[in-house]
Tab-separated table of C-alpha atoms in Angstrom:
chain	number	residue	atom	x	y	z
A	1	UNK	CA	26.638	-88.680	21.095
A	2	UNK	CA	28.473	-90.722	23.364
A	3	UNK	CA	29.146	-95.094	22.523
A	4	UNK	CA	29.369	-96.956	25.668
A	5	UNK	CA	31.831	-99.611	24.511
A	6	UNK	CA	31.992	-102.343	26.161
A	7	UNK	CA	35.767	-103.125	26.570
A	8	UNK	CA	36.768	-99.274	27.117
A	9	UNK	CA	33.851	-97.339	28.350
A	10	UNK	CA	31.925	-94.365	27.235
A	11	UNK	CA	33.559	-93.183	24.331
A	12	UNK	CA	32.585	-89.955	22.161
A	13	UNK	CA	31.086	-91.025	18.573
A	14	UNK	CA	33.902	-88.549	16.574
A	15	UNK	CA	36.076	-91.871	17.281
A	16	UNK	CA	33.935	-94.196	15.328
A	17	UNK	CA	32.919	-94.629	11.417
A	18	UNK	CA	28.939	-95.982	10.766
A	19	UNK	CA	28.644	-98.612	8.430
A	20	UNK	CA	24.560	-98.991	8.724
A	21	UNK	CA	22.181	-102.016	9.193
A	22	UNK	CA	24.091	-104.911	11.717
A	23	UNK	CA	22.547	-107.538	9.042
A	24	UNK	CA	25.719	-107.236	7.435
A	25	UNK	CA	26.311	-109.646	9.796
A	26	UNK	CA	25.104	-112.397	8.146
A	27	UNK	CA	26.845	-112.467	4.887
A	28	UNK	CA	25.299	-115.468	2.515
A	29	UNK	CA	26.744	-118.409	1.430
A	30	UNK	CA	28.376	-118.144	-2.297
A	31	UNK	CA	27.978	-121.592	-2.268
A	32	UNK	CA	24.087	-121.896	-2.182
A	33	UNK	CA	22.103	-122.685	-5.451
A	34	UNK	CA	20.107	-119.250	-5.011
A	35	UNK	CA	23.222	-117.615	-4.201
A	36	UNK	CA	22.806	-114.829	-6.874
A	37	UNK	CA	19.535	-113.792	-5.200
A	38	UNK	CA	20.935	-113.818	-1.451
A	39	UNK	CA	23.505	-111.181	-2.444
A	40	UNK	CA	21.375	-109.133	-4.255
A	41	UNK	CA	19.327	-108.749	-0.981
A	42	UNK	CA	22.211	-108.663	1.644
A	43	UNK	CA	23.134	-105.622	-0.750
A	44	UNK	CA	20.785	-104.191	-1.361
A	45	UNK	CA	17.577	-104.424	0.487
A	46	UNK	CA	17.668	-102.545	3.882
A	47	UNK	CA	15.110	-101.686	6.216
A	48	UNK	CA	15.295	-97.876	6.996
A	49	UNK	CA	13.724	-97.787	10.732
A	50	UNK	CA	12.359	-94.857	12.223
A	51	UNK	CA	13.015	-96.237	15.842
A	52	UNK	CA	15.038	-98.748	17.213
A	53	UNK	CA	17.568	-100.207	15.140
A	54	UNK	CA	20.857	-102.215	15.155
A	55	UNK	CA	24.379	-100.836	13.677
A	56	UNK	CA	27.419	-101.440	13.010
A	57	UNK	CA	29.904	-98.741	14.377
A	58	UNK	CA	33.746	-99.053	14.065
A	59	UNK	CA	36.217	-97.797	16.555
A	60	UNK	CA	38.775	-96.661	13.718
A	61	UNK	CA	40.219	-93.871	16.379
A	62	UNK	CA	40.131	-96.690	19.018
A	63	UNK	CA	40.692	-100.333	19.524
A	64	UNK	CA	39.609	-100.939	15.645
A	65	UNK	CA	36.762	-103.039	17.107
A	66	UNK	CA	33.531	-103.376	15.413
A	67	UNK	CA	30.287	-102.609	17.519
A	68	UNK	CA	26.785	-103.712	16.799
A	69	UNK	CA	24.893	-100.563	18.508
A	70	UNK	CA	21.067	-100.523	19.110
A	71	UNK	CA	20.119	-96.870	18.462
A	72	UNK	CA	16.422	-95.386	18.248
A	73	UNK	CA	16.879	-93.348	15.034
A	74	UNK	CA	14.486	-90.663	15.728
A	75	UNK	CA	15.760	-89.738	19.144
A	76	UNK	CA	19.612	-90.793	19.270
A	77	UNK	CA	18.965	-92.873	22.352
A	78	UNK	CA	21.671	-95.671	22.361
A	79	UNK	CA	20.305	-98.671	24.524
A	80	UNK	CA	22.619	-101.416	23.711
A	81	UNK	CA	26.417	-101.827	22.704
A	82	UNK	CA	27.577	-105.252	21.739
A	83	UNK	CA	31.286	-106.157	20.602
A	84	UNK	CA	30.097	-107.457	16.808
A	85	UNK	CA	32.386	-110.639	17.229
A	86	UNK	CA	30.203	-111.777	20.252
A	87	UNK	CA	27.179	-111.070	18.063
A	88	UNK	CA	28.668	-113.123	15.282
A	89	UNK	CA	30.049	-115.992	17.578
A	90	UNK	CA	26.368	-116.266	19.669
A	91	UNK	CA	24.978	-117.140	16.127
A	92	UNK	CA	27.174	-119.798	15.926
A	93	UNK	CA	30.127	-118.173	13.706
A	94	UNK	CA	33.790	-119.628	15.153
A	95	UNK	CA	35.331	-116.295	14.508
B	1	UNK	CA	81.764	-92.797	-4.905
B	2	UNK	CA	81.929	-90.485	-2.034
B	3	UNK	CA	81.927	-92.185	2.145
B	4	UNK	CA	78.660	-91.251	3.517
B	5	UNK	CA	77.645	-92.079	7.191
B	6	UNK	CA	73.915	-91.798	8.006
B	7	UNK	CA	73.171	-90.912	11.038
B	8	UNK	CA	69.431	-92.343	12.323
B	9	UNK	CA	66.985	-89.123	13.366
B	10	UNK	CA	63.979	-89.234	15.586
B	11	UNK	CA	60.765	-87.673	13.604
B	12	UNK	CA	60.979	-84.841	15.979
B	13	UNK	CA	64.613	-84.482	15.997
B	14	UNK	CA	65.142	-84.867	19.671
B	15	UNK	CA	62.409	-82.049	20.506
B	16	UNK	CA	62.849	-80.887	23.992
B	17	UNK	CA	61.120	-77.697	25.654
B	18	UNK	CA	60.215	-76.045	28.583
B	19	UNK	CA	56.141	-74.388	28.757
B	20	UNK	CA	56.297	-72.874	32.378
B	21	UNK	CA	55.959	-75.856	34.893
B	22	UNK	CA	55.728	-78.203	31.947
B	23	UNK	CA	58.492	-80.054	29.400
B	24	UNK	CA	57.612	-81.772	26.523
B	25	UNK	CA	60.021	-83.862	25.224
B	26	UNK	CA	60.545	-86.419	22.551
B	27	UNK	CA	60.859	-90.080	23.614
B	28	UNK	CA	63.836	-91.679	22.300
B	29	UNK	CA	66.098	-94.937	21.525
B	30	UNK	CA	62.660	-97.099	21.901
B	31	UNK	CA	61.705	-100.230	20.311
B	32	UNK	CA	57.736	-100.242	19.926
B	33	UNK	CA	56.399	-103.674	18.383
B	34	UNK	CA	52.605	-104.977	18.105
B	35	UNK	CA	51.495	-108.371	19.107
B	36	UNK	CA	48.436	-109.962	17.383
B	37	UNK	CA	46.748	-112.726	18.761
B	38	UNK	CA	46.349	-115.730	16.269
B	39	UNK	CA	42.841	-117.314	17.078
B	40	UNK	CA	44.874	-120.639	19.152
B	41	UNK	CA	44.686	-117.472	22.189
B	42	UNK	CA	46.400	-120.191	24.744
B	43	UNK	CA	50.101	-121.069	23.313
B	44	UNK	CA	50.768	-117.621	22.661
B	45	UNK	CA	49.723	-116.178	25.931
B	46	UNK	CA	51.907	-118.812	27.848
B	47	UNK	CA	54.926	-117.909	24.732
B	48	UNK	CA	54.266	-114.131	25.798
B	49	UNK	CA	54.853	-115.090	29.838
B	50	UNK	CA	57.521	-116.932	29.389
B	51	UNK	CA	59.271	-114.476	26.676
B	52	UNK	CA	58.240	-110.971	27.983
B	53	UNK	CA	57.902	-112.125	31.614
B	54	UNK	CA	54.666	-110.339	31.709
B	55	UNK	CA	50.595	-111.099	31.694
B	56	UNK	CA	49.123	-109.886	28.842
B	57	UNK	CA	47.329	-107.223	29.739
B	58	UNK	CA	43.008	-106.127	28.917
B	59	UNK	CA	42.180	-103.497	26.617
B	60	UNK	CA	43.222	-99.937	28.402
B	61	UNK	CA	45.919	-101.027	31.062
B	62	UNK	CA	49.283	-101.957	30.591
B	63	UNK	CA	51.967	-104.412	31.935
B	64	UNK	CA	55.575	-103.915	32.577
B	65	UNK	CA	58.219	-107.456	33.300
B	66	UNK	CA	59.467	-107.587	36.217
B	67	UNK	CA	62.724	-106.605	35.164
B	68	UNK	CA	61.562	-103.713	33.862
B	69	UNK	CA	62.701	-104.445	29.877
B	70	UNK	CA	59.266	-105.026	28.210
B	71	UNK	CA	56.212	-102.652	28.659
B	72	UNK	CA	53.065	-103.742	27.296
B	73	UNK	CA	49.701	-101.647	26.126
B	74	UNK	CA	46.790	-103.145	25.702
B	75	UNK	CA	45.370	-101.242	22.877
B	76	UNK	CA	42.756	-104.330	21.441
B	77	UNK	CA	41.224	-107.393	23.339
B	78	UNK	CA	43.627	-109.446	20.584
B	79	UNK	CA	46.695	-107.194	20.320
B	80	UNK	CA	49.291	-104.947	22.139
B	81	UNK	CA	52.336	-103.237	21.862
B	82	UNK	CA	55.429	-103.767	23.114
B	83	UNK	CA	57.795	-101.176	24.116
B	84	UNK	CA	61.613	-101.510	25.288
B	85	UNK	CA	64.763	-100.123	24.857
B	86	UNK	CA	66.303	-99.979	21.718
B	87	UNK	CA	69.593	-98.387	22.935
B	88	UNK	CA	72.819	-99.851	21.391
B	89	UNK	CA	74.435	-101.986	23.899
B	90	UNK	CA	78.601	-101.641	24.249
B	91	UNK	CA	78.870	-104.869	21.964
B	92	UNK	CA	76.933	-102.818	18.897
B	93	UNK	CA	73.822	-104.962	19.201
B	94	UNK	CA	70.463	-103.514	19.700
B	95	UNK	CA	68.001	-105.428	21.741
B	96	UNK	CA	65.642	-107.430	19.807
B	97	UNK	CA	62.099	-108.598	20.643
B	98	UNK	CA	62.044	-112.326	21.425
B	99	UNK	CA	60.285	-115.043	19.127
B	100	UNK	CA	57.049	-115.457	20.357
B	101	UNK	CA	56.269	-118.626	18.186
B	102	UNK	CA	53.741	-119.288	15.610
B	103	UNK	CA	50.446	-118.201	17.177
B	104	UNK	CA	51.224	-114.905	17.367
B	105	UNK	CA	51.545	-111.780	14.859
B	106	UNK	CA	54.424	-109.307	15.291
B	107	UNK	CA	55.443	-106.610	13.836
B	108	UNK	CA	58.058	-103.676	14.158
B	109	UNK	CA	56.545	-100.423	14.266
B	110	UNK	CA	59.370	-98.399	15.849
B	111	UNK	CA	59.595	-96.025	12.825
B	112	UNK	CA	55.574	-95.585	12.589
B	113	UNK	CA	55.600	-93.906	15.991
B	114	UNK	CA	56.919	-90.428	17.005
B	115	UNK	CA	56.257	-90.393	20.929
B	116	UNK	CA	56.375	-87.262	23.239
B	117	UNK	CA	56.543	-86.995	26.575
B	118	UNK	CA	54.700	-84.647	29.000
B	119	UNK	CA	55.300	-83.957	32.197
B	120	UNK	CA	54.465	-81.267	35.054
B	121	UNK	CA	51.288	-79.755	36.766
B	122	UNK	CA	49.914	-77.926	33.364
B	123	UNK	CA	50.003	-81.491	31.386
B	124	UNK	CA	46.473	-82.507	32.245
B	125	UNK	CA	45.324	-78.698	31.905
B	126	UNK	CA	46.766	-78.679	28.357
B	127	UNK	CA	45.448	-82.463	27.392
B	128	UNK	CA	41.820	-82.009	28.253
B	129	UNK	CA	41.522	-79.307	26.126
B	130	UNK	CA	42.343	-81.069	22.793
B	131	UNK	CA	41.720	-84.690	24.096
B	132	UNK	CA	38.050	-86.650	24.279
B	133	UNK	CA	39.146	-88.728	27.404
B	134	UNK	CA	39.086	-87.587	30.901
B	135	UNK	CA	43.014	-88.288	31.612
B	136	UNK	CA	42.521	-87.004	35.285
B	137	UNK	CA	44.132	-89.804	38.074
B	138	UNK	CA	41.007	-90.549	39.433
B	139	UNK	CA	39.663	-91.822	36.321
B	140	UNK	CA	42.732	-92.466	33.897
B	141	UNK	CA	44.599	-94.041	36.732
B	142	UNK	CA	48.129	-94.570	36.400
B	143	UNK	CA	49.131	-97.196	34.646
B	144	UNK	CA	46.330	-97.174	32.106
B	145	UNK	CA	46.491	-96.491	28.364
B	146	UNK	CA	44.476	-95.824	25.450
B	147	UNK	CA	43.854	-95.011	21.946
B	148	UNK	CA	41.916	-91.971	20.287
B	149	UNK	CA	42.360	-88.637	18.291
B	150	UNK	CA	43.586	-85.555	19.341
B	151	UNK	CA	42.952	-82.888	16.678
B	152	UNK	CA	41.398	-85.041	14.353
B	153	UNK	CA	45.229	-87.220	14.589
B	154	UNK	CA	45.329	-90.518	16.176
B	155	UNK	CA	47.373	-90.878	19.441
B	156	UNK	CA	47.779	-94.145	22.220
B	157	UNK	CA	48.014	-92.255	25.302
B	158	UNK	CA	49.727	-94.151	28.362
B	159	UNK	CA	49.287	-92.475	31.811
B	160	UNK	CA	52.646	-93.164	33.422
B	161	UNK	CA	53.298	-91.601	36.359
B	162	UNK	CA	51.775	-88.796	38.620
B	163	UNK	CA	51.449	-85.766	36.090
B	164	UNK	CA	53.429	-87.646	33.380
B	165	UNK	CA	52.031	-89.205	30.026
B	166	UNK	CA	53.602	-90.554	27.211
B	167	UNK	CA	51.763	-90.130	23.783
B	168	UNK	CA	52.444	-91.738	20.500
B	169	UNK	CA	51.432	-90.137	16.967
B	170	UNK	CA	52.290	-91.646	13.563
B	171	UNK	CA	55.377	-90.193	12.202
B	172	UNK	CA	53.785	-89.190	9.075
B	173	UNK	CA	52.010	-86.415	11.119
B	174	UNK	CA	54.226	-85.962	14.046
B	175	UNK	CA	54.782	-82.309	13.111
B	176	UNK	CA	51.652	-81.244	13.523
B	177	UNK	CA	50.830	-83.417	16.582
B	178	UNK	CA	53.693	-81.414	17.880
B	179	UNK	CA	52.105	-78.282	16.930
B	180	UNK	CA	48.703	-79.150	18.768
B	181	UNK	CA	50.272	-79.969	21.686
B	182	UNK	CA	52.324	-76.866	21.827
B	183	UNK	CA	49.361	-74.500	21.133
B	184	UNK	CA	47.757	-76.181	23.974
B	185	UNK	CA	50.497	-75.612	26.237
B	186	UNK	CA	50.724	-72.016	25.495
B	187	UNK	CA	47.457	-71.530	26.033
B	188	UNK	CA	47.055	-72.816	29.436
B	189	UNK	CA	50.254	-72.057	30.895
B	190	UNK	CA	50.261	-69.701	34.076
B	191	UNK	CA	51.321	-66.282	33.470
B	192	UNK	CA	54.390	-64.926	35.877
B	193	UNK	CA	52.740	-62.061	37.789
B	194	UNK	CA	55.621	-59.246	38.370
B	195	UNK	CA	55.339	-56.645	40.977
């Protein structure tokens, strides 16, 4: 399987580590009364898709970035690569 | 309590040999330091100009000064590492990297590296068959660099001249980046034909 990153190019997928799901993203607030619940389903609750999905790769044998790949799970089709910290940042995150 | 002198080593030891039209050899008396980006980007890429004498460079090319001292890679779109000479000058002092300020991160990293060189027509024959990344000219120009595994070890690869690379492996494994690299060599090496 091949990662088109988009910094460094097409890049084959021994360099990178798979975390899963990209909505760990969008870590909750600890602050937030129903805090308790929010982390119970950031960790635990995932969607398993058969299809399209979005991931988080990491470049560990690269340039240590961390990707958010769309992938279609059943046929290994990758249609987009995003650098995560552009993903984060376009939801408003500074960093 | 008995006068000892150390005497510094290279992780290879100096390692220097011949594979037919090939040498690998072991780079030596080099400084390599990383730069990190803090996230104020702008001070510290004007601090890096006016210290190195050099852009900073993208992810996968480098930059050299103008004089020559500094060479950068650009190995992430926030860091890069810095490589110059770390030969003892006549006066005993060893060149140091320059203060860069506050906004950016740096660290010394000579003794994490071991670096190789090789050079010669077979290099590119012997690299492709361990490597993931097409190092051929016409798409690795010269000049570009990157980072990524060689026999499962992790290597920053910098294409420096026609038919010459320099690679860097950590130290802890340099032996058996060594070894790889050797094997390969053997392997694709011409054969003298006698008759």
């Amino acid at each position: 399987m091949i990662i088109n990153h988009p910094l460094l190019g097409p890049r084959d997928a021994a360099e990178f580590v798979y975390l899963g799901d990209a909505s760990l993203i969008n870590r909750p607030d600890s602050a937030t009364s129903n805090a308790a619940e929010q982390f119970y389903e950031y960790l635990y609750l995932r969607d398993n898709v058969a299809g399209e999905m979005r991931e988080l790769w990491y470049h560990e044998q690269g340039d240590r970035s961390w990707l958010v790949v769309t992938r279609n799970t059943l046929t290994h089709e990758i249609s987009n690569v995003e650098l995560a910290r552009d993903v984060a940042r376009a939801q408003g995150r500074n960093r | 309590m008995a006068e000892l002198t150390l005497k510094a080593q290279t992780p290879l030891r100096g390692y220097s040999n011949r594979f037919g039209d090939t040498r690998l050899s072991e780079l030596s008396d080099t400084a390599i330091y990383s730069i990190g980006l803090a996230l104020e980007t702008a001070p510290a890429l004007k601090a890096i100009k006016n210290s190195l004498g050099t852009d900073w460079p993208e992810p996968g090319k480098s930059a050299s000064s103008t004089d020559g001292v500094y060479r950068l890679l650009g190995l992430q779109a926030d860091q890069v590492f810095v490589l110059f000479s770390a030969a003892t000058a006549s006066d005993g002092q060893s060149q140091q990297l320059p203060n860069l300020g506050q906004n950016t991160y740096t660290t010394d990293q000579s003794d994490s590296w071991a670096g190789l060189y090789i050079e010669g027509l077979s290099a590119v024959a012997a690299l492709e068959r361990i490597c993931p990344i097409d190092l051929h000219s016409s798409v690795f120009e010269i000049g570009r660099v990157t980072r990524t595994s060689m026999e499962h070890l992790a290597v920053i690869i910098l294409h420096e001249a026609e038919n010459r690379y320099l690679l860097l492996s950590p130290t802890s494994s340099a032996q058996s980046f060594l070894h790889a690299l050797e094997t390969s060599l053997q392997n694709v090496i011409p054969i003298p034909i006698d008759n």
